[in-house]
Short mmCIF file of C-alpha atoms in Angstrom, two decimals:
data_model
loop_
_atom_site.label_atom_id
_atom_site.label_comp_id
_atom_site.label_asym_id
_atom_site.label_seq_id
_atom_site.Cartn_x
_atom_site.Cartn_y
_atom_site.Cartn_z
CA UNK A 1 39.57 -64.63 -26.43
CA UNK A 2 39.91 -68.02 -28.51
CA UNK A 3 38.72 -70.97 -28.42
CA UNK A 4 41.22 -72.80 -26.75
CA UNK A 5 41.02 -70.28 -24.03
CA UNK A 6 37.47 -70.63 -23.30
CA UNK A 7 38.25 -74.85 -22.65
CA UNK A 8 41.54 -73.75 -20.64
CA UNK A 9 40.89 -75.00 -16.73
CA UNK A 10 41.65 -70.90 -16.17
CA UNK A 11 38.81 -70.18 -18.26
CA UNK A 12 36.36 -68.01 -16.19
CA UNK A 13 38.91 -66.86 -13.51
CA UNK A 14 39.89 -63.84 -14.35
CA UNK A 15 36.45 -62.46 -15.41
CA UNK A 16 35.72 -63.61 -11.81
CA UNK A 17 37.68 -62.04 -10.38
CA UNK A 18 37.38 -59.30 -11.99
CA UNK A 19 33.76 -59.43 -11.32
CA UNK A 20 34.49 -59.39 -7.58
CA UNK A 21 36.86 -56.56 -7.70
CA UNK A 22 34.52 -54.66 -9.52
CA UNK A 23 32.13 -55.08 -7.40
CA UNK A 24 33.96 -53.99 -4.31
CA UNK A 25 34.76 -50.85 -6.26
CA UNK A 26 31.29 -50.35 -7.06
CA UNK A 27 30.52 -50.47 -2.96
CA UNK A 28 33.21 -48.24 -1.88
CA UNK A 29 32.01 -45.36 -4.24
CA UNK A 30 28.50 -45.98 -3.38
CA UNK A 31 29.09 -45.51 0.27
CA UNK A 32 31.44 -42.71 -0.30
CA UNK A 33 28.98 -41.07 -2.30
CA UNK A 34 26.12 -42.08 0.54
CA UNK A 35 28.51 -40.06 3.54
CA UNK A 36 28.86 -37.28 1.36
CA UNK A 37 25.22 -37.10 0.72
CA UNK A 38 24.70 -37.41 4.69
CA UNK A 39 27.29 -34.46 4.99
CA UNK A 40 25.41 -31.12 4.42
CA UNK A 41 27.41 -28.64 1.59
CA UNK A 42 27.65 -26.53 4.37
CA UNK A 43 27.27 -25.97 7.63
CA UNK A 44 24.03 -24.10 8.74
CA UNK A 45 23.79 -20.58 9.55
CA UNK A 46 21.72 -18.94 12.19
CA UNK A 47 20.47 -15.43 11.58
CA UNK A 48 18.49 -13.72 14.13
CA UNK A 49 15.93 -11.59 13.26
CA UNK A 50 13.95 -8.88 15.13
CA UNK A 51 10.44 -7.68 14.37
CA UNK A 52 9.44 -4.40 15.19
CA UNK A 53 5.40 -6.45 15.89
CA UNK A 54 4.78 -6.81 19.74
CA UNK A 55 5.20 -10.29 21.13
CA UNK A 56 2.07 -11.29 21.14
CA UNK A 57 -0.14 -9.56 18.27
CA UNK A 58 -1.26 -11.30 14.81
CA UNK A 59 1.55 -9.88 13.51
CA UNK A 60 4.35 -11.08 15.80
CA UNK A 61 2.27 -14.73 15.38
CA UNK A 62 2.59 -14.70 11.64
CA UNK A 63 6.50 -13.72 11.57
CA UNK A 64 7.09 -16.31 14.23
CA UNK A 65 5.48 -18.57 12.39
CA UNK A 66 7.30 -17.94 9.11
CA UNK A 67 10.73 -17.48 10.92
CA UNK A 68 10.39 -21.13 12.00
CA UNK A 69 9.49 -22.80 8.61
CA UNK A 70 12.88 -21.52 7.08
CA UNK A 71 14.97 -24.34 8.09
CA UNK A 72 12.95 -26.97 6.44
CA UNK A 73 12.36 -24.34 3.49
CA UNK A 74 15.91 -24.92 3.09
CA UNK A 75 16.84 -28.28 4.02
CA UNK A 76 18.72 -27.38 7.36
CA UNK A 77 21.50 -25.18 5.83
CA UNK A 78 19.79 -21.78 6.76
CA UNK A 79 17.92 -21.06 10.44
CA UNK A 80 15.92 -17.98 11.51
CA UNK A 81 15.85 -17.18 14.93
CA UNK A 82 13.26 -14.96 15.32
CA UNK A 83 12.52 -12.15 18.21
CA UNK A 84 9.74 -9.18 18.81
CA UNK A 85 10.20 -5.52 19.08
CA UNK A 86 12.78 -4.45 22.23
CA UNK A 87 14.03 -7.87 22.44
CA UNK A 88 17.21 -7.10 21.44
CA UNK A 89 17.35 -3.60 20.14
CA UNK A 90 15.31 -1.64 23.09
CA UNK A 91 14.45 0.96 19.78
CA UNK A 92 13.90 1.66 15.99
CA UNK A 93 17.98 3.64 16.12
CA UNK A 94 19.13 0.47 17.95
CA UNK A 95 17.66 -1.95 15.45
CA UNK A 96 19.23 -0.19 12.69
CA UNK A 97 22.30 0.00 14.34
CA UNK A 98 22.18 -3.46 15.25
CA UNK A 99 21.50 -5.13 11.80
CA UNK A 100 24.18 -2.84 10.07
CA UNK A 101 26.85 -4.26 12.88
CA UNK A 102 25.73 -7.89 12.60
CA UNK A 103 24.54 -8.47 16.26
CA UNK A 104 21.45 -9.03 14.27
CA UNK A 105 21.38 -10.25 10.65
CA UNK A 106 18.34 -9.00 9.97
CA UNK A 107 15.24 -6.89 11.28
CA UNK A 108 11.58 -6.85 10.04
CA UNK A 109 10.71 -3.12 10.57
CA UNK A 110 8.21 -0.67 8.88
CA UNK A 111 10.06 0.51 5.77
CA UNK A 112 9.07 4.11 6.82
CA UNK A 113 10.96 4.24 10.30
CA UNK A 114 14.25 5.13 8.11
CA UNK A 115 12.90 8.14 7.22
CA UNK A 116 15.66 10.37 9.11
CA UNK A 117 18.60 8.10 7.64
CA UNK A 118 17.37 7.30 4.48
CA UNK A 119 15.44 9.79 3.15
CA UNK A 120 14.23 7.58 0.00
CA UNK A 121 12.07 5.43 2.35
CA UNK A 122 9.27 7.45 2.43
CA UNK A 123 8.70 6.85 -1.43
CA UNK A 124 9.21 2.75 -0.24
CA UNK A 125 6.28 2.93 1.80
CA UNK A 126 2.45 4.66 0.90
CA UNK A 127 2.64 8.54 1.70
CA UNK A 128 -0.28 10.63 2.07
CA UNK A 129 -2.27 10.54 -0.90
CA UNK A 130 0.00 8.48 -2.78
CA UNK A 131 -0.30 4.94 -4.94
CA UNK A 132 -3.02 3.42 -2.78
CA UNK A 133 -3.69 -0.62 -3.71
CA UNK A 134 -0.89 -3.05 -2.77
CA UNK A 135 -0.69 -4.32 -6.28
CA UNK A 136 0.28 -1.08 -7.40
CA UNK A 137 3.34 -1.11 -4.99
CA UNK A 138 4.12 -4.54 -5.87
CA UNK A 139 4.52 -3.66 -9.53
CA UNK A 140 6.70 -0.97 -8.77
CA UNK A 141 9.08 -3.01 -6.78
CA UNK A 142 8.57 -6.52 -8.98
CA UNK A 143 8.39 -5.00 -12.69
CA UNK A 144 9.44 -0.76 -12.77
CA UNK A 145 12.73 -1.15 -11.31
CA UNK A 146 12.31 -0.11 -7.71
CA UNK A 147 13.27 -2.89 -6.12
CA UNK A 148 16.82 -2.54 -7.67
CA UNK A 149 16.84 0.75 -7.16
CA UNK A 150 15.95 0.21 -3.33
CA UNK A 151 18.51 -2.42 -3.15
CA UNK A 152 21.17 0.36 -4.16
CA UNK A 153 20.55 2.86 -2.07
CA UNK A 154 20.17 0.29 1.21
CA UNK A 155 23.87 -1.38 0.07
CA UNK A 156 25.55 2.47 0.88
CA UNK A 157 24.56 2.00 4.92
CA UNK A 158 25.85 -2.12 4.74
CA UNK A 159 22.25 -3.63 3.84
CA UNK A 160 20.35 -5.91 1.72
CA UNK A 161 16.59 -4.67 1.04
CA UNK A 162 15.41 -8.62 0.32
CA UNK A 163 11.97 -7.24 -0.11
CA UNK A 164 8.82 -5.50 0.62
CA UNK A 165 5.69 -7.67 3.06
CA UNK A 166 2.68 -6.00 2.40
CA UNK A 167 0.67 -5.23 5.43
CA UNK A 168 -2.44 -3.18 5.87
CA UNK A 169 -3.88 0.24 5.45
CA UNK A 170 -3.40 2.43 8.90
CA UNK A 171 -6.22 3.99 10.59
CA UNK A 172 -7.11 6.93 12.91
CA UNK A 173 -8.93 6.04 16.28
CA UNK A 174 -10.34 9.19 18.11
CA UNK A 175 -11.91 10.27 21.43
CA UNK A 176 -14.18 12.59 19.35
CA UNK A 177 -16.01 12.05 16.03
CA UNK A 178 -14.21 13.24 12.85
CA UNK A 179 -16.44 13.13 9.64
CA UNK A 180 -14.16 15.85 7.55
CA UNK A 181 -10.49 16.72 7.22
CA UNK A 182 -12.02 20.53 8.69
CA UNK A 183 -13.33 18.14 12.35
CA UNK A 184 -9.49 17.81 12.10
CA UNK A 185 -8.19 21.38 12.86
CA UNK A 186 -6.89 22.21 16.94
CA UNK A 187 -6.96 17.85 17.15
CA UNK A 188 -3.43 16.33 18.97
CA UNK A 189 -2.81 13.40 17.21
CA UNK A 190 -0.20 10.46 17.33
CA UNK A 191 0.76 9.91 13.45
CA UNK A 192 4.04 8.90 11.93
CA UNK A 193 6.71 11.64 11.31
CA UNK A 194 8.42 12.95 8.34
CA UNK A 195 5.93 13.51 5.27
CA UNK A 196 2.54 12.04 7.43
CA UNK A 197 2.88 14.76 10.17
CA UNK A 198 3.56 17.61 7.74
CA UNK A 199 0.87 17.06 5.92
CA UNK A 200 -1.61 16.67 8.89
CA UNK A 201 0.03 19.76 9.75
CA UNK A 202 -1.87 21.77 6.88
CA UNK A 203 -5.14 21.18 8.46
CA UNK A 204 -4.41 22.60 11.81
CA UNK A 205 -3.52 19.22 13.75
CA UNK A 206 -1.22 19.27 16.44
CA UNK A 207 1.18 15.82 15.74
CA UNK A 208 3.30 14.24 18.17
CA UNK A 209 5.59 10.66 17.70
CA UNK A 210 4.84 7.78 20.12
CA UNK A 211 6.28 4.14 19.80
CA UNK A 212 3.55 1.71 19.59
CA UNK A 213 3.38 0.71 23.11
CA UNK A 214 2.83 4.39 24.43
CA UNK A 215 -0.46 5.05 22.31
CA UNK A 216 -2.80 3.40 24.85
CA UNK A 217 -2.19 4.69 27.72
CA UNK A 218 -1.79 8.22 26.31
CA UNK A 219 -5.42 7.77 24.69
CA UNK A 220 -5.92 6.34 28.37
CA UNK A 221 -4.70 9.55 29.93
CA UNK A 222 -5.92 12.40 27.31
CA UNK A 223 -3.15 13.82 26.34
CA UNK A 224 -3.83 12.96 22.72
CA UNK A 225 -7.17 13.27 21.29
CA UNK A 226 -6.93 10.35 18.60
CA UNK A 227 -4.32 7.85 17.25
CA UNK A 228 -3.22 6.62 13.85
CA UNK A 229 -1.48 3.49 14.13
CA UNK A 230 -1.61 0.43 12.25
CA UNK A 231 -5.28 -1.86 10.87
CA UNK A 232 -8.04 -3.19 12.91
CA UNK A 233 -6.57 -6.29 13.91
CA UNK A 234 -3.72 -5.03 15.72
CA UNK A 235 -5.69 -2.70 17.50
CA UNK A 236 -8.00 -4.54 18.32
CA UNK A 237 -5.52 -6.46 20.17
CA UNK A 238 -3.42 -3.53 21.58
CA UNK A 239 -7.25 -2.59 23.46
CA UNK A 240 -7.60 0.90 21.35
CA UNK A 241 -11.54 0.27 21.67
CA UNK A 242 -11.16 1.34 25.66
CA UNK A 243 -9.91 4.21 25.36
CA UNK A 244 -11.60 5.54 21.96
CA UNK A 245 -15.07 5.25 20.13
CA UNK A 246 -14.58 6.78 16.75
CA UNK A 247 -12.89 4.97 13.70
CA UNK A 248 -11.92 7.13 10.46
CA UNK A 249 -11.68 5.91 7.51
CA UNK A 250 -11.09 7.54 3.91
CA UNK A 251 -13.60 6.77 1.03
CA UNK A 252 -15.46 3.94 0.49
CA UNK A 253 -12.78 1.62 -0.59
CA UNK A 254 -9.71 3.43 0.77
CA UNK A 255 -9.00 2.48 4.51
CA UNK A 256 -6.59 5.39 4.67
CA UNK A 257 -5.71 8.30 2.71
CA UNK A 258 -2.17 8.82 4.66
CA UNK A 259 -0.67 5.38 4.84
CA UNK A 260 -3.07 3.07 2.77
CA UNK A 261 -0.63 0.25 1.85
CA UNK A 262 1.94 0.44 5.07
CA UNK A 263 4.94 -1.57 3.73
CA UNK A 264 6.92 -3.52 6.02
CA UNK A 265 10.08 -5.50 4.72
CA UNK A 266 13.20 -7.56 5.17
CA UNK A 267 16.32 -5.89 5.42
CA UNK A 268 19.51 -8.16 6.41
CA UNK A 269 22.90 -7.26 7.06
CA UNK A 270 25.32 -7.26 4.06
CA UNK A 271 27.67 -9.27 5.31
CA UNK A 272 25.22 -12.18 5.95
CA UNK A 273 23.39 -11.82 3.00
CA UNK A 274 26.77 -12.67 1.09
CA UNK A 275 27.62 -15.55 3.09
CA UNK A 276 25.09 -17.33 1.57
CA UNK A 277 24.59 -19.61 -1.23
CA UNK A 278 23.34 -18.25 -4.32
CA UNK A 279 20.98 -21.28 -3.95
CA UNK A 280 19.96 -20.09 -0.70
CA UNK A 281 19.90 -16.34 -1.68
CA UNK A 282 17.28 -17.21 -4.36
CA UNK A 283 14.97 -19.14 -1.42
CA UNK A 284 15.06 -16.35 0.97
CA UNK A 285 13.77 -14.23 -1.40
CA UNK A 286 10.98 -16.37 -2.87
CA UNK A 287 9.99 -16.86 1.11
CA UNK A 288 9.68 -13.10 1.14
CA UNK A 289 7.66 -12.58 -1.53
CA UNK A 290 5.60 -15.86 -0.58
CA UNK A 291 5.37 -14.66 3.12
CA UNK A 292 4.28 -10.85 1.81
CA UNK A 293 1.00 -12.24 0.50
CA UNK A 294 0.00 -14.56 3.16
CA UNK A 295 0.92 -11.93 5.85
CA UNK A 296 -1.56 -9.38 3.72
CA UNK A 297 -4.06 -11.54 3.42
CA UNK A 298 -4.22 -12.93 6.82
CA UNK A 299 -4.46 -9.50 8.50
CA UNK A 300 -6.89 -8.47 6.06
CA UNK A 301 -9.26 -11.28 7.15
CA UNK A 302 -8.43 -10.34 11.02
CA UNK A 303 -9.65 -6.62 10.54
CA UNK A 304 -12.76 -7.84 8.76
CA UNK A 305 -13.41 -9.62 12.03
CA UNK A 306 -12.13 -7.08 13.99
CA UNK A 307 -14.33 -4.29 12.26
CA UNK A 308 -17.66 -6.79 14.18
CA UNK A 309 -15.81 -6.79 17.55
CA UNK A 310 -15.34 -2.84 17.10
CA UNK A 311 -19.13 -2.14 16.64
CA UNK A 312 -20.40 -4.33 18.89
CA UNK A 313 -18.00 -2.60 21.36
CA UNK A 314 -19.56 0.39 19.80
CA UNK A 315 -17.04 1.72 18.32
CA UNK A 316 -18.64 4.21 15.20
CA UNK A 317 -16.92 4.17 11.81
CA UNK A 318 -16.92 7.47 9.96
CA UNK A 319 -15.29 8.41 6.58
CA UNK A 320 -13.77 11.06 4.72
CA UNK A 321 -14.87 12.21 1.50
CA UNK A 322 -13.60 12.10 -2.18
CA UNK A 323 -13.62 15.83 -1.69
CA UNK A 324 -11.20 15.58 1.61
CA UNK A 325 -9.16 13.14 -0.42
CA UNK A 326 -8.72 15.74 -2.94
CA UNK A 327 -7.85 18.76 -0.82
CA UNK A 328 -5.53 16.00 1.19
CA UNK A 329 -3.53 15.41 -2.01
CA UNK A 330 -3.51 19.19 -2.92
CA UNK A 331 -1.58 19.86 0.45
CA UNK A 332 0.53 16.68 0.00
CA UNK A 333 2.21 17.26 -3.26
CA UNK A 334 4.29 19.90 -2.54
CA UNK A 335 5.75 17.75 0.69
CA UNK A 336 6.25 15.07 -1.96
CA UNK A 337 8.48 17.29 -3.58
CA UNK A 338 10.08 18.54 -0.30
CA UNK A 339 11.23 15.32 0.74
CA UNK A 340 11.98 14.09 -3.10
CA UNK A 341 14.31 16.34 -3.33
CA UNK A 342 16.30 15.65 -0.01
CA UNK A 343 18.94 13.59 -1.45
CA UNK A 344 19.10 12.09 -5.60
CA UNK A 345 18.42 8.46 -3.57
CA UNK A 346 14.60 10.23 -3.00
CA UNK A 347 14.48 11.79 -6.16
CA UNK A 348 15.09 8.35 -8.25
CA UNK A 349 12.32 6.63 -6.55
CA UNK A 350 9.87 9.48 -6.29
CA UNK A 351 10.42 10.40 -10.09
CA UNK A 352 9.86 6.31 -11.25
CA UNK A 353 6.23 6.70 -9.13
CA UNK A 354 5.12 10.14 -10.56
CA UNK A 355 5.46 8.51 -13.58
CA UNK A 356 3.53 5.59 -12.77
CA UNK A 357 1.02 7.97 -11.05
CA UNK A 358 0.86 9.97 -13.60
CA UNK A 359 -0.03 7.51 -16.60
CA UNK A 360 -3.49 6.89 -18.00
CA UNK A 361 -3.59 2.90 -16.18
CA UNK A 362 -3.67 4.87 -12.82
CA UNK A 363 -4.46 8.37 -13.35
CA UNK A 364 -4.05 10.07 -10.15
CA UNK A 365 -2.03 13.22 -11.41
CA UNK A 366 -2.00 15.17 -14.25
CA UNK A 367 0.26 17.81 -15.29
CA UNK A 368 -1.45 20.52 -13.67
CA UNK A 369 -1.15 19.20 -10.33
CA UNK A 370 2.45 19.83 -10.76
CA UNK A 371 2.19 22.98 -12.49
CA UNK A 372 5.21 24.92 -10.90
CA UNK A 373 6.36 21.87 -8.75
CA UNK A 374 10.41 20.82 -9.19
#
């Protein structure tokens, strides 16, 4: 601009209105930009989600609770709906079913329930005399591999392992005292199938298969002398103390020498798990693994409480020896191989935990355990 122009009577105008018009421009793309933030990037989803926990139980509390913290977790776009055992699916088969056809999007079951379809989830839940400390399972999934692994095998039946939750040890609750694996022999007791049973077998136990809800009142009724089923907490809460008076144990420091780290997990339909967001992919399973430790560690401070209303019930606590754990694992290892070898799936994850059994950090096989095993 000159001189001149800056003394011409226009002088001013234009960068006036200029001004103006820039400023309208600046207003329109703010409050464009302000409805687009107000406009989510997508619409949200709803998944619903059974547990296989009893409405009403810690358990059932704590995946409620979770469930319901999801939408804020991820700012509206994703919703749980959450729903206990039956409520949908009347059975384990049903909830399967149902998550693999998307009437549910996912289920929150004990990874072990799939051992008749998926003979690799045995190895993705503690076996009888297996890895026994939760960290140890965690590093298998989280740092050796396994959860990958999992993840493949799950993707074959139209699934999406998210994840393990840890849980608790299960226990045995008896009519009669046990205080060795021999007190065992000519016993009828309610224990998980597949590996669990067959090795109980070994030691002269009857074993029969009852859904959760059916263990009382056939402790009630006698026609089983004791009960494994899940920690203190829960059944303390399901009333197992009426109907029993014995608690067993395995060594000091090991709750159970069958199922001592009782893995339950999210599994979600493919389908739905591919709908979402990578974003929202990567929250979910954070929440998992954030939700796996506070779900541990909750129950674990329940059965320490339980364990005082037990005794002053008078309930008696009895435990197996280092001995009994030892003969236990000496008539497990040759099931471990029976079921490992069921399918390659099983044979994968069984051979990346004899490994990881087997190395110095852990120690609890050597090579002539498996002398002759294949």
């Amino acid at each position: 601009m000159s001189n001149d122009d800056l003394y011409s009577p226009t002088a001013g105008k234009r960068p006036r209105r200029a001004f103006l018009k820039s400023v309208a421009l600046a207003g329109a793309a703010v409050a464009g930009t302000s409805m687009m933030a107000a406009t989510p990037a997508q619409a949200a989803q709803t998944w619903k989600i059974q547990s296989v926990w009893d409405a009403g139980t810690v358990g059932y509390r704590l995946f409620e609770e979770w469930c319901n913290e999801m939408e804020e977790k991820t700012n509206g776009e994703l919703i749980f709906k959450p729903f206990p055992a039956k409520s949908v699916a009347a059975d384990n088969n049903a909830l399967f079913d149902a998550v693999r056809n998307g009437v549910l999007q996912g289920m929150n079951p004990f990874t072990l329930y799939w051992s008749g379809k998926i003979p690799a989830s045995v190895f993705l839940s503690s076996y009888p005399a297996g890895p026994d400390q939760p960290h140890q399972w965690d590093t298998m999934f989280y740092s050796m591999g396994m959860l990958e692994k999992t993840r493949e095998i799950y993707k074959k039946f139209g699934l999406f392992y998210v994840g393990p939750i840890q849980h608790d040890a299960n226990i045995i609750h008896s009519k009669k005292p046990v205080n060795s694996l021999d007190d065992l022999e000519g016993m009828k007791i309610r224990v998980p199938g597949g590996m669990v049973a067959e090795v109980f077998q070994q030691f002269g136990v009857s074993t029969v298969s009852l859904p959760g809800s059916d263990i009382f009142p056939a402790l009630e009724k006698g026609t089983i002398d004791a009960a494994d089923y899940v920690g203190p907490a829960v059944n303390w809460e399901l009333g197992f103390s009426q109907v029993t008076d014995y608690i067993l144990f395995g060594p000091p420091g090991v709750m159970s020498i069958y199922q001592p780290v009782d893995l339950m997990d999210l599994t979600v339909n493919m389908r739905a798990w591919n709908n979402l967001d990578p974003k929202l992919q990567k929250i979910v399973e954070e929440q998992v693994r954030n939700y796996s430790q506070r779900h541990y560690l909750t129950i674990q401070k329940r059965n320490v409480e339980a364990m005082e209303k037990f005794k002053e019930a008078g309930d008696t606590v009895s435990r197996l020896s280092q001995d009994d754990l030892m003969r236990f694992r000496k008539a497990a290892i040759p099931i471990w191989y029976k079921w490992a070898n069921k399918d390659e799936d099983a044979r994968a994850i069984f051979d990346m935990q004899l490994e990881y059994m087997m190395n110095d950090t852990v120690g609890y096989i050597s090579e002539e355990d498996i002398e002759g095993m294949e």
